């Protein structure tokens, strides 16, 4: 019987709850099968060993409903479980137009925050249709399936609530396209890695403090990036080129970075990086992490010395967005199905151009402008914003690894 055929026929909602054990679902439907009912809908949730199983079925032939009720209650009691059976008409009510997925990340996720988020969803005119836990480690990640309001106004309503509550919330449109997001592009400095690469170079040149001041001002959007880049690189003039290998060895991946990339690659995503830093580092990261794309500025080296200049096209704020579009075209992925991750003001154009822009432990101006923000120190939590569960991450980790894939890079949290 089709959904349209059940819209006005009598149905029974059969709910079973109690201690979970193998065979409950099969047992319930074996019991119902004796009454020639059709299954309209099924929902099952198991939480800390307690099961709630709901079956929406058509009404049995005339005269058999009372016997069905008695038999189901008797079967449930034999298992020391409880049963509830409610008569009604038709299927579940249709979900409202405008369907979104609201992902909430908490470290921890408090009851107060959950209550406030649920209340704001209701106040926006939306309905919560389903709630599902994506992960319990390293953060608690919960996904709400919501209907009744378009995604953009819901995102705006929840952004303010998230900031006030100190939790991270992502709101994306529901649908097949969410699973079709097949290109992830991220910034490097203070995103993929914990460091600012130019500051690592500056430490070897003895001008770390001067470079750090200019870098901070540029990331806050107070200076033109290209001008600040030239000013900082000029301080490196005369450094021996051997410093490149030293800087590569000093780079520290952000916790969860390797897990993020490994999982995305095993799930069929393409992954790239764009950086206002230098190809001398990003090319090495690309090779060692198996990235599909990488682009950055290039330090000029002449006669074994850094000249204090960069060569080629400058990768600045506009350049990052341009490269995102180029990578998407080369990957054959619509821009709407891309994900961009960054932390600084020079990432804003890229974050806004992507289908989903994620501000990762970002400056306030970036958090306010991005689609969503992640403020925990684990880069792999971005996976949960894509609807990827912790179980899927761990399943991907069981696949055979190339034993050499981690050679030469510091260990991060797996």
JSON list of C-alpha atoms in Angstrom, two decimals, residues 8 20-21 27 31 39 58 75 143 160-161 184 196-197 205 270 276 278 292 309 320 340 342-343 371 397:
[
{"chain": "A", "resi": 8, "resn": "UNK", "atom": "CA", "xyz": [-7.11, 8.29, 5.16]},
{"chain": "A", "resi": 20, "resn": "UNK", "atom": "CA", "xyz": [17.12, -3.69, 24.70]},
{"chain": "A", "resi": 21, "resn": "UNK", "atom": "CA", "xyz": [18.09, -7.19, 23.65]},
{"chain": "A", "resi": 27, "resn": "UNK", "atom": "CA", "xyz": [9.62, -10.48, 17.57]},
{"chain": "A", "resi": 31, "resn": "UNK", "atom": "CA", "xyz": [3.55, -10.93, 16.31]},
{"chain": "A", "resi": 39, "resn": "UNK", "atom": "CA", "xyz": [3.92, -1.46, 7.71]},
{"chain": "A", "resi": 58, "resn": "UNK", "atom": "CA", "xyz": [-2.60, -0.46, 9.05]},
{"chain": "A", "resi": 75, "resn": "UNK", "atom": "CA", "xyz": [4.29, -10.55, 24.09]},
{"chain": "A", "resi": 143, "resn": "UNK", "atom": "CA", "xyz": [21.87, 16.73, 14.51]},
{"chain": "A", "resi": 160, "resn": "UNK", "atom": "CA", "xyz": [22.87, 34.67, 17.66]},
{"chain": "A", "resi": 161, "resn": "UNK", "atom": "CA", "xyz": [21.81, 31.91, 20.04]},
{"chain": "A", "resi": 184, "resn": "UNK", "atom": "CA", "xyz": [36.98, 20.58, 0.91]},
{"chain": "A", "resi": 196, "resn": "UNK", "atom": "CA", "xyz": [52.14, 30.73, 11.16]},
{"chain": "A", "resi": 197, "resn": "UNK", "atom": "CA", "xyz": [54.79, 29.58, 8.70]},
{"chain": "A", "resi": 205, "resn": "UNK", "atom": "CA", "xyz": [66.09, 35.24, 10.91]},
{"chain": "A", "resi": 270, "resn": "UNK", "atom": "CA", "xyz": [38.82, 15.75, -2.82]},
{"chain": "A", "resi": 276, "resn": "UNK", "atom": "CA", "xyz": [49.06, 33.04, 2.15]},
{"chain": "A", "resi": 278, "resn": "UNK", "atom": "CA", "xyz": [54.64, 29.44, 1.02]},
{"chain": "A", "resi": 292, "resn": "UNK", "atom": "CA", "xyz": [44.58, 16.84, -4.31]},
{"chain": "A", "resi": 309, "resn": "UNK", "atom": "CA", "xyz": [60.85, 38.53, -2.28]},
{"chain": "A", "resi": 320, "resn": "UNK", "atom": "CA", "xyz": [41.88, 32.23, -2.18]},
{"chain": "A", "resi": 340, "resn": "UNK", "atom": "CA", "xyz": [35.92, 26.03, 2.84]},
{"chain": "A", "resi": 342, "resn": "UNK", "atom": "CA", "xyz": [39.70, 29.16, 7.51]},
{"chain": "A", "resi": 343, "resn": "UNK", "atom": "CA", "xyz": [40.47, 31.40, 10.45]},
{"chain": "A", "resi": 371, "resn": "UNK", "atom": "CA", "xyz": [28.15, 30.31, 7.58]},
{"chain": "A", "resi": 397, "resn": "UNK", "atom": "CA", "xyz": [40.29, 4.09, 10.23]}
]
